[in-house]
Amino acid sequence: MKNLNVAAIIQARMSSSRLPGKVLFDLSGKPIIWHIVNRLRECKNLDNIVVATSDLTSDDDLVNFCKDNKIKYYRGSLNNVLSRYVNLVKLFKSNYFVRITGDCPLISPNFIDDQIRILDLYQADLIWLSKNVDLLEGQAVYSSRLLEKVKENAFSKEDLEHVGGVYISNNPEQFKIIGLDPPSELTEFKYRFSVDEQDDYIFMKYIYEKLWDKSPIPLKNVLKLLKNNSE
């Protein structure tokens, strides 16, 4: 596959309203943000991985962690998350970018690589799953063309915060979208892998305590654990 110059951009901040500081919460000796970066490094089709946070002092601890661990970072507007993506895609001259949310420590490198490969194959802008899969939250791939269109047309508070999500949903005819049927073994699970509340963190800690072995946990191992421990 030709070099597509793909950037994985992790949107993260310390000032979460429901669970402040969660991106630095510990999972088996490493913070959540470290695990996300570590899993992204397993992807075969990424050229850059960067943490995109705010320029407020509340995010200094996150930036200092990135500095200490040689993780690329970018600081921009707290509320205009869209602008962080626009600036980074322009900076890296990316053809595609991966939007990663900073509270999903079990993202799937294979799923991310598959999305990049499919979008390149069909010269498409994004992928829509035919069924909602909670396990695959926080790891979507888009074209830079899509981002340019969103930047020019999306100005609502929701679009600035959610990188044009509302505009894309309301104007699908403006984009080349590939439909994808997710594997049935993923749709049967109703768990979520995003850490939004304290109970989510307890759930994630349980998974890492059972499965973490100094390397990214294979998704199939997580599914097996959940299937055998439904309680």
mmCIF file of C-alpha atoms in Angstrom, residues 28-212:
data_model
loop_
_atom_site.group_PDB
_atom_site.id
_atom_site.type_symbol
_atom_site.label_atom_id
_atom_site.label_comp_id
_atom_site.label_asym_id
_atom_site.label_seq_id
_atom_site.Cartn_x
_atom_site.Cartn_y
_atom_site.Cartn_z
ATOM 1 C CA SER A 28 -1.603 -1.698 35.292
ATOM 2 C CA GLY A 29 1.069 0.910 36.004
ATOM 3 C CA LYS A 30 0.551 3.125 32.946
ATOM 4 C CA PRO A 31 -1.989 5.911 32.310
ATOM 5 C CA ILE A 32 -4.853 5.489 29.869
ATOM 6 C CA ILE A 33 -3.274 7.868 27.333
ATOM 7 C CA TRP A 34 -0.087 5.749 27.287
ATOM 8 C CA HIS A 35 -2.068 2.598 26.507
ATOM 9 C CA ILE A 36 -3.845 4.360 23.632
ATOM 10 C CA VAL A 37 -0.561 5.514 22.098
ATOM 11 C CA ASN A 38 0.964 2.077 22.647
ATOM 12 C CA ARG A 39 -1.907 0.391 20.794
ATOM 13 C CA LEU A 40 -1.710 2.892 17.936
ATOM 14 C CA ARG A 41 1.951 1.982 17.500
ATOM 15 C CA GLU A 42 0.733 -1.486 16.503
ATOM 16 C CA CYS A 43 -0.974 -0.037 13.406
ATOM 17 C CA LYS A 44 0.801 -0.654 10.106
ATOM 18 C CA ASN A 45 -0.632 2.313 8.193
ATOM 19 C CA LEU A 46 0.107 5.261 10.481
ATOM 20 C CA ASP A 47 2.782 7.889 9.884
ATOM 21 C CA ASN A 48 2.153 10.149 12.883
ATOM 22 C CA ILE A 49 0.606 9.767 16.332
ATOM 23 C CA VAL A 50 -0.133 12.957 18.245
ATOM 24 C CA VAL A 51 -2.059 13.944 21.376
ATOM 25 C CA ALA A 52 -4.200 17.011 20.650
ATOM 26 C CA THR A 53 -5.074 18.830 23.857
ATOM 27 C CA SER A 54 -5.931 22.350 24.959
ATOM 28 C CA ASP A 55 -3.677 25.319 25.643
ATOM 29 C CA LEU A 56 -5.129 25.770 29.150
ATOM 30 C CA THR A 57 -3.005 25.244 32.249
ATOM 31 C CA SER A 58 -5.418 22.477 33.284
ATOM 32 C CA ASP A 59 -3.778 20.312 30.600
ATOM 33 C CA ASP A 60 -0.181 20.991 31.636
ATOM 34 C CA ASP A 61 0.118 17.636 33.426
ATOM 35 C CA LEU A 62 -0.954 15.807 30.276
ATOM 36 C CA VAL A 63 1.527 17.754 28.160
ATOM 37 C CA ASN A 64 4.307 17.097 30.661
ATOM 38 C CA PHE A 65 3.560 13.383 30.504
ATOM 39 C CA CYS A 66 3.799 13.510 26.707
ATOM 40 C CA LYS A 67 7.123 15.349 26.914
ATOM 41 C CA ASP A 68 8.549 12.868 29.436
ATOM 42 C CA ASN A 69 7.482 9.906 27.265
ATOM 43 C CA LYS A 70 8.472 11.344 23.873
ATOM 44 C CA ILE A 71 4.880 11.459 22.638
ATOM 45 C CA LYS A 72 4.036 14.141 20.065
ATOM 46 C CA TYR A 73 1.515 16.672 21.297
ATOM 47 C CA TYR A 74 -0.327 19.745 20.065
ATOM 48 C CA ARG A 75 -2.103 22.441 22.065
ATOM 49 C CA GLY A 76 -5.083 24.392 20.759
ATOM 50 C CA SER A 77 -8.579 25.594 21.602
ATOM 51 C CA LEU A 78 -10.350 23.750 24.413
ATOM 52 C CA ASN A 79 -13.835 23.925 22.911
ATOM 53 C CA ASN A 80 -12.995 24.099 19.206
ATOM 54 C CA VAL A 81 -11.698 20.561 18.861
ATOM 55 C CA LEU A 82 -12.336 20.756 15.113
ATOM 56 C CA SER A 83 -9.647 23.437 14.800
ATOM 57 C CA ARG A 84 -7.091 21.139 16.461
ATOM 58 C CA TYR A 85 -7.758 18.507 13.790
ATOM 59 C CA VAL A 86 -7.697 21.011 10.922
ATOM 60 C CA ASN A 87 -4.355 22.432 12.040
ATOM 61 C CA LEU A 88 -2.742 19.031 12.549
ATOM 62 C CA VAL A 89 -3.947 17.543 9.256
ATOM 63 C CA LYS A 90 -2.545 20.625 7.520
ATOM 64 C CA LEU A 91 0.715 20.395 9.486
ATOM 65 C CA PHE A 92 1.257 16.711 8.623
ATOM 66 C CA LYS A 93 -0.141 17.072 5.070
ATOM 67 C CA SER A 94 -2.251 13.991 5.801
ATOM 68 C CA ASN A 95 -4.470 12.337 3.197
ATOM 69 C CA TYR A 96 -6.400 10.557 5.939
ATOM 70 C CA PHE A 97 -6.597 10.979 9.676
ATOM 71 C CA VAL A 98 -7.770 8.802 12.554
ATOM 72 C CA ARG A 99 -9.930 10.488 15.157
ATOM 73 C CA ILE A 100 -9.176 8.857 18.497
ATOM 74 C CA THR A 101 -10.887 9.846 21.725
ATOM 75 C CA GLY A 102 -8.634 9.894 24.770
ATOM 76 C CA ASP A 103 -10.831 7.655 26.908
ATOM 77 C CA CYS A 104 -10.776 4.415 24.883
ATOM 78 C CA PRO A 105 -7.775 2.343 26.015
ATOM 79 C CA LEU A 106 -8.794 -0.767 24.028
ATOM 80 C CA ILE A 107 -8.872 0.633 20.498
ATOM 81 C CA SER A 108 -8.292 -1.957 17.775
ATOM 82 C CA PRO A 109 -5.163 -1.506 15.612
ATOM 83 C CA ASN A 110 -6.573 -3.995 13.078
ATOM 84 C CA PHE A 111 -9.874 -2.138 12.759
ATOM 85 C CA ILE A 112 -8.031 1.153 12.266
ATOM 86 C CA ASP A 113 -5.754 -0.343 9.601
ATOM 87 C CA ASP A 114 -8.766 -1.895 7.847
ATOM 88 C CA GLN A 115 -10.555 1.453 7.716
ATOM 89 C CA ILE A 116 -7.514 3.159 6.205
ATOM 90 C CA ARG A 117 -7.113 0.396 3.621
ATOM 91 C CA ILE A 118 -10.797 0.494 2.625
ATOM 92 C CA LEU A 119 -10.946 4.286 2.325
ATOM 93 C CA ASP A 120 -7.847 4.271 0.137
ATOM 94 C CA LEU A 121 -9.153 1.422 -2.010
ATOM 95 C CA TYR A 122 -12.435 3.206 -2.756
ATOM 96 C CA GLN A 123 -11.100 6.777 -2.504
ATOM 97 C CA ALA A 124 -13.791 7.364 0.111
ATOM 98 C CA ASP A 125 -14.273 9.806 2.969
ATOM 99 C CA LEU A 126 -15.498 7.692 5.864
ATOM 100 C CA ILE A 127 -16.990 4.352 6.906
ATOM 101 C CA TRP A 128 -20.386 3.810 8.482
ATOM 102 C CA LEU A 129 -21.085 0.559 10.292
ATOM 103 C CA SER A 130 -24.475 -0.981 9.559
ATOM 104 C CA LYS A 131 -24.910 -1.737 13.267
ATOM 105 C CA ASN A 132 -23.798 0.244 16.278
ATOM 106 C CA VAL A 133 -20.816 -1.425 17.991
ATOM 107 C CA ASP A 134 -20.003 0.026 21.401
ATOM 108 C CA LEU A 135 -16.676 -1.828 21.475
ATOM 109 C CA LEU A 136 -15.453 0.167 18.456
ATOM 110 C CA GLU A 137 -16.142 3.661 19.785
ATOM 111 C CA GLY A 138 -13.507 6.357 19.525
ATOM 112 C CA GLN A 139 -11.527 5.130 16.485
ATOM 113 C CA ALA A 140 -12.864 6.479 13.198
ATOM 114 C CA VAL A 141 -10.896 7.247 10.021
ATOM 115 C CA TYR A 142 -11.722 10.150 7.702
ATOM 116 C CA SER A 143 -10.305 11.750 4.572
ATOM 117 C CA SER A 144 -8.714 15.190 4.613
ATOM 118 C CA ARG A 145 -11.283 16.167 1.933
ATOM 119 C CA LEU A 146 -14.054 15.543 4.431
ATOM 120 C CA LEU A 147 -12.329 17.670 7.049
ATOM 121 C CA GLU A 148 -11.936 20.536 4.600
ATOM 122 C CA LYS A 149 -15.658 20.463 3.789
ATOM 123 C CA VAL A 150 -16.599 20.293 7.445
ATOM 124 C CA LYS A 151 -14.283 23.211 8.255
ATOM 125 C CA GLU A 152 -15.980 25.358 5.596
ATOM 126 C CA ASN A 153 -19.559 24.515 6.567
ATOM 127 C CA ALA A 154 -19.847 23.408 10.204
ATOM 128 C CA PHE A 155 -19.991 26.156 12.838
ATOM 129 C CA SER A 156 -22.327 24.883 15.556
ATOM 130 C CA LYS A 157 -21.024 24.296 19.067
ATOM 131 C CA GLU A 158 -21.663 20.553 18.660
ATOM 132 C CA ASP A 159 -19.713 20.390 15.396
ATOM 133 C CA LEU A 160 -16.759 22.312 16.807
ATOM 134 C CA GLU A 161 -16.661 19.994 19.807
ATOM 135 C CA HIS A 162 -17.344 16.742 17.930
ATOM 136 C CA VAL A 163 -15.332 17.412 14.758
ATOM 137 C CA GLY A 164 -18.296 17.917 12.451
ATOM 138 C CA GLY A 165 -20.219 14.843 13.561
ATOM 139 C CA VAL A 166 -23.618 16.543 13.354
ATOM 140 C CA TYR A 167 -22.901 18.123 9.966
ATOM 141 C CA ILE A 168 -21.740 14.793 8.506
ATOM 142 C CA SER A 169 -24.844 12.988 9.810
ATOM 143 C CA ASN A 170 -27.129 15.652 8.368
ATOM 144 C CA ASN A 171 -25.387 15.891 4.991
ATOM 145 C CA PRO A 172 -24.261 12.356 4.037
ATOM 146 C CA GLU A 173 -24.790 13.064 0.312
ATOM 147 C CA GLN A 174 -21.793 15.394 0.399
ATOM 148 C CA PHE A 175 -19.383 12.568 1.200
ATOM 149 C CA LYS A 176 -18.373 9.225 -0.237
ATOM 150 C CA ILE A 177 -19.355 6.786 2.507
ATOM 151 C CA ILE A 178 -18.567 3.074 2.604
ATOM 152 C CA GLY A 179 -21.023 0.857 4.481
ATOM 153 C CA LEU A 180 -19.530 -1.971 6.490
ATOM 154 C CA ASP A 181 -21.124 -4.890 8.309
ATOM 155 C CA PRO A 182 -19.310 -5.425 11.626
ATOM 156 C CA PRO A 183 -18.418 -8.993 12.665
ATOM 157 C CA SER A 184 -21.228 -10.676 14.582
ATOM 158 C CA GLU A 185 -18.852 -11.547 17.435
ATOM 159 C CA LEU A 186 -18.574 -7.823 18.141
ATOM 160 C CA THR A 187 -22.239 -6.849 17.824
ATOM 161 C CA GLU A 188 -23.354 -9.378 20.439
ATOM 162 C CA PHE A 189 -21.477 -7.532 23.200
ATOM 163 C CA LYS A 190 -23.238 -4.579 24.840
ATOM 164 C CA TYR A 191 -20.261 -3.425 26.873
ATOM 165 C CA ARG A 192 -18.504 -0.176 26.117
ATOM 166 C CA PHE A 193 -14.769 0.393 26.196
ATOM 167 C CA SER A 194 -14.897 4.150 26.729
ATOM 168 C CA VAL A 195 -14.114 5.436 30.221
ATOM 169 C CA ASP A 196 -16.793 8.060 30.847
ATOM 170 C CA GLU A 197 -17.659 7.366 34.480
ATOM 171 C CA GLN A 198 -16.121 5.757 37.561
ATOM 172 C CA ASP A 199 -17.847 2.417 36.880
ATOM 173 C CA ASP A 200 -16.289 2.348 33.399
ATOM 174 C CA TYR A 201 -12.858 2.825 34.962
ATOM 175 C CA ILE A 202 -13.457 -0.012 37.455
ATOM 176 C CA PHE A 203 -14.527 -2.238 34.538
ATOM 177 C CA MET A 204 -11.410 -1.323 32.527
ATOM 178 C CA LYS A 205 -9.134 -1.872 35.532
ATOM 179 C CA TYR A 206 -10.596 -5.377 35.897
ATOM 180 C CA ILE A 207 -9.777 -6.178 32.251
ATOM 181 C CA TYR A 208 -6.217 -4.900 32.554
ATOM 182 C CA GLU A 209 -5.592 -6.659 35.866
ATOM 183 C CA LYS A 210 -6.637 -9.936 34.252
ATOM 184 C CA LEU A 211 -4.964 -9.593 30.849
ATOM 185 C CA TRP A 212 -2.168 -7.014 30.802
#
